[in-house]
């Protein structure tokens, strides 16, 4: 099936060695799904549980690390040597049922050259 979405002709062509990386935060799904709100809540729970903090203090630490280190994860790794795989697994355990099927998007992604992971 060919997608009705067409690539822009003014962009450079990809060669066989090209790699595409999608940052999924509101890139391949509508922001109105509020998936990041779920992730943010789980980040707060992770900080609270991992550091044994009260919810208000966990929120403060979460925001402090985000501002000082660019991400809460980087702050937790730097300050507490936490396992990033554990963090990522727990904070991304979200309900994706709020994302409606997007067959045109799926077809457009299928049409991209290269191996899909």
CSV table of N, CA and C in Angstrom, one decimal:
chain,number,residue,atom,x,y,z
A,1,UNK,N,0.9,-1.2,0.0
A,1,UNK,CA,0.0,0.0,0.0
A,1,UNK,C,0.9,1.2,0.0
A,2,UNK,N,0.6,2.1,-0.9
A,2,UNK,CA,1.4,3.4,-1.0
A,2,UNK,C,0.7,4.5,-0.2
A,3,UNK,N,1.4,5.2,0.6
A,3,UNK,CA,0.8,6.3,1.4
A,3,UNK,C,0.4,7.5,0.6
A,4,UNK,N,-0.7,8.1,0.9
A,4,UNK,CA,-1.0,9.4,0.2
A,4,UNK,C,-0.1,10.5,0.7
A,5,UNK,N,0.6,10.4,1.8
A,5,UNK,CA,1.5,11.4,2.2
A,5,UNK,C,2.8,11.3,1.4
A,6,UNK,N,3.2,12.4,0.8
A,6,UNK,CA,4.3,12.4,-0.1
A,6,UNK,C,5.5,13.2,0.5
A,7,UNK,N,6.7,12.7,0.3
A,7,UNK,CA,7.9,13.4,0.8
A,7,UNK,C,8.0,14.8,0.1
A,8,UNK,N,8.6,15.7,0.8
A,8,UNK,CA,8.8,17.0,0.2
A,8,UNK,C,10.0,16.9,-0.7
A,9,UNK,N,9.8,17.5,-1.9
A,9,UNK,CA,10.9,17.4,-2.9
A,9,UNK,C,12.1,18.3,-2.6
A,10,UNK,N,12.0,19.3,-1.7
A,10,UNK,CA,13.1,20.2,-1.5
A,10,UNK,C,14.1,19.6,-0.4
A,11,UNK,N,13.8,18.4,0.1
A,11,UNK,CA,14.6,17.9,1.1
A,11,UNK,C,15.7,16.9,0.5
A,12,UNK,N,16.8,16.8,1.1
A,12,UNK,CA,17.8,15.9,0.5
A,12,UNK,C,17.3,14.5,0.5
A,13,UNK,N,17.7,13.7,-0.5
A,13,UNK,CA,17.4,12.3,-0.6
A,13,UNK,C,18.2,11.5,0.4
A,14,UNK,N,17.6,10.4,0.9
A,14,UNK,CA,18.4,9.5,1.8
A,14,UNK,C,19.1,8.5,1.0
A,15,UNK,N,20.3,8.2,1.4
A,15,UNK,CA,21.0,7.1,0.8
A,15,UNK,C,20.8,5.8,1.7
A,16,UNK,N,21.4,4.7,1.2
A,16,UNK,CA,21.2,3.4,1.9
A,16,UNK,C,21.8,3.4,3.3
A,17,UNK,N,22.7,4.3,3.6
A,17,UNK,CA,23.3,4.4,4.9
A,17,UNK,C,22.6,5.3,5.8
A,18,UNK,N,21.6,6.0,5.4
A,18,UNK,CA,20.9,7.0,6.2
A,18,UNK,C,20.2,6.3,7.4
A,19,UNK,N,20.1,7.0,8.5
A,19,UNK,CA,19.4,6.5,9.7
A,19,UNK,C,18.4,7.6,10.1
A,20,UNK,N,17.2,7.2,10.3
A,20,UNK,CA,16.2,8.1,10.8
A,20,UNK,C,15.9,7.8,12.3
A,21,UNK,N,15.9,8.8,13.1
A,21,UNK,CA,15.5,8.7,14.5
A,21,UNK,C,14.3,9.6,14.8
A,22,UNK,N,13.3,9.0,15.4
A,22,UNK,CA,12.1,9.9,15.7
A,22,UNK,C,12.1,10.1,17.2
A,23,UNK,N,12.0,11.3,17.6
A,23,UNK,CA,11.8,11.6,19.0
A,23,UNK,C,10.3,11.6,19.2
A,24,UNK,N,9.8,10.6,19.9
A,24,UNK,CA,8.4,10.3,19.9
A,24,UNK,C,7.5,11.3,20.7
A,25,UNK,N,8.1,12.2,21.5
A,25,UNK,CA,7.3,13.1,22.3
A,25,UNK,C,6.6,14.1,21.3
A,26,UNK,N,5.3,13.8,21.1
A,26,UNK,CA,4.4,14.6,20.2
A,26,UNK,C,4.9,14.7,18.8
A,27,UNK,N,5.7,13.8,18.3
A,27,UNK,CA,6.1,13.8,16.9
A,27,UNK,C,5.3,12.9,16.0
A,28,UNK,N,5.0,11.7,16.5
A,28,UNK,CA,4.3,10.7,15.7
A,28,UNK,C,2.8,10.5,16.2
A,29,UNK,N,2.5,11.3,17.1
A,29,UNK,CA,1.1,11.2,17.7
A,29,UNK,C,0.7,12.6,18.1
A,30,UNK,N,-0.6,12.9,18.2
A,30,UNK,CA,-1.0,14.3,18.5
A,30,UNK,C,-0.7,14.6,20.0
A,31,UNK,N,-0.3,15.8,20.3
A,31,UNK,CA,0.0,16.3,21.6
A,31,UNK,C,-1.3,16.2,22.5
A,32,UNK,N,-2.5,16.3,21.9
A,32,UNK,CA,-3.7,16.2,22.6
A,32,UNK,C,-3.9,14.9,23.3
A,33,UNK,N,-3.1,13.8,23.0
A,33,UNK,CA,-3.2,12.5,23.6
A,33,UNK,C,-2.7,12.6,25.1
A,34,UNK,N,-1.9,13.6,25.4
A,34,UNK,CA,-1.4,13.9,26.7
A,34,UNK,C,-0.5,12.7,27.2
A,35,UNK,N,0.2,12.0,26.3
A,35,UNK,CA,1.0,10.9,26.8
A,35,UNK,C,2.1,11.4,27.7
A,36,UNK,N,2.6,12.6,27.4
A,36,UNK,CA,3.7,13.1,28.2
A,36,UNK,C,3.3,13.4,29.7
A,37,UNK,N,2.0,13.8,29.8
A,37,UNK,CA,1.5,14.0,31.2
A,37,UNK,C,1.6,12.7,32.0
A,38,UNK,N,1.3,11.6,31.3
A,38,UNK,CA,1.5,10.3,32.0
A,38,UNK,C,2.9,10.0,32.4
A,39,UNK,N,3.8,10.3,31.4
A,39,UNK,CA,5.2,10.1,31.6
A,39,UNK,C,5.7,11.0,32.8
A,40,UNK,N,5.3,12.2,32.8
A,40,UNK,CA,5.7,13.1,33.9
A,40,UNK,C,5.3,12.7,35.2
A,41,UNK,N,4.0,12.2,35.3
A,41,UNK,CA,3.5,11.6,36.6
A,41,UNK,C,4.4,10.4,37.0
A,42,UNK,N,4.7,9.5,36.1
A,42,UNK,CA,5.5,8.4,36.4
A,42,UNK,C,7.0,8.8,36.8
A,43,UNK,N,7.5,9.8,36.2
A,43,UNK,CA,8.8,10.3,36.6
A,43,UNK,C,8.7,10.8,38.0
A,44,UNK,N,7.7,11.5,38.4
A,44,UNK,CA,7.5,11.9,39.8
A,44,UNK,C,7.5,10.7,40.7
A,45,UNK,N,6.7,9.7,40.4
A,45,UNK,CA,6.6,8.5,41.2
A,45,UNK,C,8.0,7.8,41.3
A,46,UNK,N,8.7,7.8,40.2
A,46,UNK,CA,10.0,7.1,40.2
A,46,UNK,C,11.0,7.9,41.2
A,47,UNK,N,11.0,9.2,41.1
A,47,UNK,CA,11.9,10.0,42.0
A,47,UNK,C,11.4,9.8,43.4
A,48,UNK,N,10.1,9.8,43.7
A,48,UNK,CA,9.6,9.6,45.0
A,48,UNK,C,10.0,8.3,45.6
A,49,UNK,N,9.8,7.2,44.8
A,49,UNK,CA,10.0,5.9,45.3
A,49,UNK,C,11.5,5.5,45.4
A,50,UNK,N,12.3,6.0,44.4
A,50,UNK,CA,13.7,5.6,44.4
A,50,UNK,C,14.5,6.4,45.4
A,51,UNK,N,14.1,7.6,45.7
A,51,UNK,CA,14.8,8.5,46.7
A,51,UNK,C,14.1,8.5,48.0
A,52,UNK,N,13.0,7.8,48.1
A,52,UNK,CA,12.3,7.7,49.4
A,52,UNK,C,11.9,9.1,49.9
A,53,UNK,N,11.2,9.9,49.0
A,53,UNK,CA,10.9,11.3,49.3
A,53,UNK,C,9.3,11.4,49.4
A,54,UNK,N,8.9,12.4,50.1
A,54,UNK,CA,7.5,12.8,50.1
A,54,UNK,C,7.2,13.4,48.7
A,55,UNK,N,5.9,13.3,48.3
A,55,UNK,CA,5.5,13.7,46.9
A,55,UNK,C,6.0,15.2,46.6
A,56,UNK,N,5.8,16.1,47.5
A,56,UNK,CA,6.2,17.5,47.2
A,56,UNK,C,7.7,17.6,47.0
A,57,UNK,N,8.5,17.0,47.8
A,57,UNK,CA,9.9,17.0,47.7
A,57,UNK,C,10.4,16.3,46.4
A,58,UNK,N,9.7,15.2,46.1
A,58,UNK,CA,10.0,14.5,44.8
A,58,UNK,C,9.8,15.4,43.6
A,59,UNK,N,8.7,16.1,43.6
A,59,UNK,CA,8.4,17.1,42.5
A,59,UNK,C,9.5,18.1,42.4
A,60,UNK,N,9.9,18.7,43.6
A,60,UNK,CA,10.9,19.7,43.6
A,60,UNK,C,12.2,19.2,43.0
A,61,UNK,N,12.6,17.9,43.4
A,61,UNK,CA,13.8,17.3,42.9
A,61,UNK,C,13.7,17.0,41.4
A,62,UNK,N,12.6,16.5,41.0
A,62,UNK,CA,12.3,16.3,39.6
A,62,UNK,C,12.6,17.5,38.7
A,63,UNK,N,12.0,18.6,39.1
A,63,UNK,CA,12.1,19.9,38.4
A,63,UNK,C,13.5,20.4,38.5
A,64,UNK,N,14.1,20.3,39.7
A,64,UNK,CA,15.5,20.8,39.8
A,64,UNK,C,16.4,20.1,38.9
A,65,UNK,N,16.4,18.8,38.9
A,65,UNK,CA,17.2,18.0,38.0
A,65,UNK,C,17.0,18.3,36.5
A,66,UNK,N,15.7,18.4,36.2
A,66,UNK,CA,15.4,18.8,34.8
A,66,UNK,C,16.1,20.1,34.4
A,67,UNK,N,16.0,21.1,35.3
A,67,UNK,CA,16.5,22.4,34.9
A,67,UNK,C,18.1,22.4,35.0
A,68,UNK,N,18.6,21.7,36.0
A,68,UNK,CA,20.1,21.7,36.1
A,68,UNK,C,20.8,20.8,35.1
A,69,UNK,N,20.2,19.7,34.8
A,69,UNK,CA,20.9,18.7,34.0
A,69,UNK,C,20.3,18.5,32.6
A,70,UNK,N,19.2,19.2,32.3
A,70,UNK,CA,18.5,19.0,31.0
A,70,UNK,C,17.5,17.9,31.0
A,71,UNK,N,17.6,16.9,31.8
A,71,UNK,CA,16.6,15.9,32.0
A,71,UNK,C,16.7,15.4,33.4
A,72,UNK,N,15.5,14.9,33.9
A,72,UNK,CA,15.5,14.3,35.3
A,72,UNK,C,16.4,13.1,35.3
A,73,UNK,N,16.4,12.3,34.2
A,73,UNK,CA,17.2,11.1,34.2
A,73,UNK,C,18.7,11.4,34.3
A,74,UNK,N,19.2,12.4,33.6
A,74,UNK,CA,20.6,12.8,33.8
A,74,UNK,C,20.9,13.2,35.2
A,75,UNK,N,20.0,13.9,35.8
A,75,UNK,CA,20.2,14.3,37.2
A,75,UNK,C,20.3,13.1,38.1
A,76,UNK,N,19.4,12.2,37.9
A,76,UNK,CA,19.3,10.9,38.8
A,76,UNK,C,20.6,10.1,38.5
A,77,UNK,N,21.1,10.0,37.3
A,77,UNK,CA,22.3,9.3,37.0
A,77,UNK,C,23.5,9.9,37.6
A,78,UNK,N,23.6,11.3,37.5
A,78,UNK,CA,24.7,12.0,38.1
A,78,UNK,C,24.7,12.0,39.6
A,79,UNK,N,23.6,12.3,40.2
A,79,UNK,CA,23.5,12.5,41.6
A,79,UNK,C,23.4,11.1,42.4
A,80,UNK,N,22.7,10.1,41.8
A,80,UNK,CA,22.4,8.9,42.5
A,80,UNK,C,22.8,7.6,41.8
A,81,UNK,N,23.4,7.7,40.7
A,81,UNK,CA,23.9,6.5,39.9
A,81,UNK,C,22.8,5.5,39.7
A,82,UNK,N,21.6,6.0,39.3
A,82,UNK,CA,20.5,5.1,39.0
A,82,UNK,C,20.7,4.4,37.7
A,83,UNK,N,20.1,3.3,37.5
A,83,UNK,CA,20.1,2.5,36.3
A,83,UNK,C,19.2,3.1,35.3
A,84,UNK,N,19.7,3.7,34.2
A,84,UNK,CA,18.8,4.3,33.2
A,84,UNK,C,17.8,3.4,32.6
A,85,UNK,N,18.2,2.1,32.4
A,85,UNK,CA,17.2,1.1,31.8
A,85,UNK,C,16.0,0.9,32.7
A,86,UNK,N,16.2,0.9,34.0
A,86,UNK,CA,15.1,0.7,35.0
A,86,UNK,C,14.2,1.9,34.9
A,87,UNK,N,14.8,3.1,34.9
A,87,UNK,CA,14.1,4.4,34.9
A,87,UNK,C,13.2,4.4,33.6
A,88,UNK,N,13.8,4.2,32.5
A,88,UNK,CA,13.1,4.3,31.2
A,88,UNK,C,12.0,3.3,31.1
A,89,UNK,N,12.2,2.1,31.6
A,89,UNK,CA,11.2,1.1,31.6
A,89,UNK,C,10.0,1.5,32.4
A,90,UNK,N,10.2,2.1,33.6
A,90,UNK,CA,9.2,2.4,34.5
A,90,UNK,C,8.4,3.7,34.1
A,91,UNK,N,9.1,4.7,33.6
A,91,UNK,CA,8.5,6.0,33.3
A,91,UNK,C,7.7,5.9,32.0
A,92,UNK,N,8.0,4.9,31.1
A,92,UNK,CA,7.3,4.8,29.9
A,92,UNK,C,6.3,3.7,29.9
A,93,UNK,N,5.9,3.2,31.0
A,93,UNK,CA,4.8,2.2,31.1
A,93,UNK,C,3.5,2.9,31.2
A,94,UNK,N,3.1,3.5,30.0
A,94,UNK,CA,1.9,4.3,29.9
A,94,UNK,C,0.8,3.7,29.1
A,95,UNK,N,-0.4,4.2,29.2
A,95,UNK,CA,-1.5,3.8,28.5
A,95,UNK,C,-1.5,4.4,27.1
A,96,UNK,N,-1.2,3.7,26.1
A,96,UNK,CA,-1.2,4.2,24.7
A,96,UNK,C,-2.5,4.0,24.0
A,97,UNK,N,-3.5,3.5,24.7
A,97,UNK,CA,-4.8,3.3,24.0
A,97,UNK,C,-5.5,4.6,23.6
A,98,UNK,N,-5.0,5.7,24.2
A,98,UNK,CA,-5.6,7.0,23.8
A,98,UNK,C,-5.1,7.5,22.4
A,99,UNK,N,-4.1,6.8,21.9
A,99,UNK,CA,-3.6,7.2,20.5
A,99,UNK,C,-4.5,6.5,19.5
A,100,UNK,N,-5.2,7.2,18.7
A,100,UNK,CA,-6.0,6.7,17.6
A,100,UNK,C,-5.1,6.1,16.5
A,101,UNK,N,-5.6,5.0,15.9
A,101,UNK,CA,-4.9,4.5,14.7
A,101,UNK,C,-4.7,5.6,13.6
A,102,UNK,N,-3.6,5.6,13.0
A,102,UNK,CA,-3.3,6.6,11.9
A,102,UNK,C,-2.7,5.8,10.7
A,103,UNK,N,-3.6,5.2,9.9
A,103,UNK,CA,-3.2,4.4,8.8
A,103,UNK,C,-2.3,5.1,7.8
A,104,UNK,N,-2.6,6.4,7.5
A,104,UNK,CA,-1.8,7.1,6.6
A,104,UNK,C,-0.3,7.3,7.1
A,105,UNK,N,-0.2,7.6,8.4
A,105,UNK,CA,1.1,7.7,9.0
A,105,UNK,C,1.8,6.3,9.0
A,106,UNK,N,1.1,5.3,9.3
A,106,UNK,CA,1.7,3.9,9.3
A,106,UNK,C,2.2,3.6,7.9
A,107,UNK,N,1.4,3.9,6.9
A,107,UNK,CA,1.8,3.6,5.5
A,107,UNK,C,3.0,4.5,5.1
A,108,UNK,N,3.0,5.8,5.5
A,108,UNK,CA,4.2,6.6,5.2
A,108,UNK,C,5.5,6.1,5.8
A,109,UNK,N,5.4,5.6,7.1
A,109,UNK,CA,6.5,5.1,7.7
A,109,UNK,C,7.0,3.8,7.1
A,110,UNK,N,6.0,3.0,6.7
A,110,UNK,CA,6.3,1.7,5.9
A,110,UNK,C,7.1,2.0,4.6
A,111,UNK,N,6.7,3.1,4.0
A,111,UNK,CA,7.3,3.5,2.7
A,111,UNK,C,8.7,4.0,2.8
A,112,UNK,N,9.2,4.4,4.0
A,112,UNK,CA,10.5,4.8,4.2
A,112,UNK,C,11.5,3.7,4.0
A,113,UNK,N,12.6,4.0,3.3
A,113,UNK,CA,13.6,3.0,3.0
A,113,UNK,C,14.3,2.5,4.3
A,114,UNK,N,14.9,1.4,4.3
A,114,UNK,CA,15.7,0.9,5.4
A,114,UNK,C,15.0,0.0,6.4
A,115,UNK,N,15.7,-0.5,7.3
A,115,UNK,CA,15.2,-1.5,8.3
A,115,UNK,C,14.5,-0.7,9.4
A,116,UNK,N,13.4,-1.3,9.8
A,116,UNK,CA,12.6,-0.7,10.9
A,116,UNK,C,12.9,-1.4,12.2
A,117,UNK,N,13.1,-0.7,13.2
A,117,UNK,CA,13.3,-1.3,14.5
A,117,UNK,C,12.1,-1.1,15.5
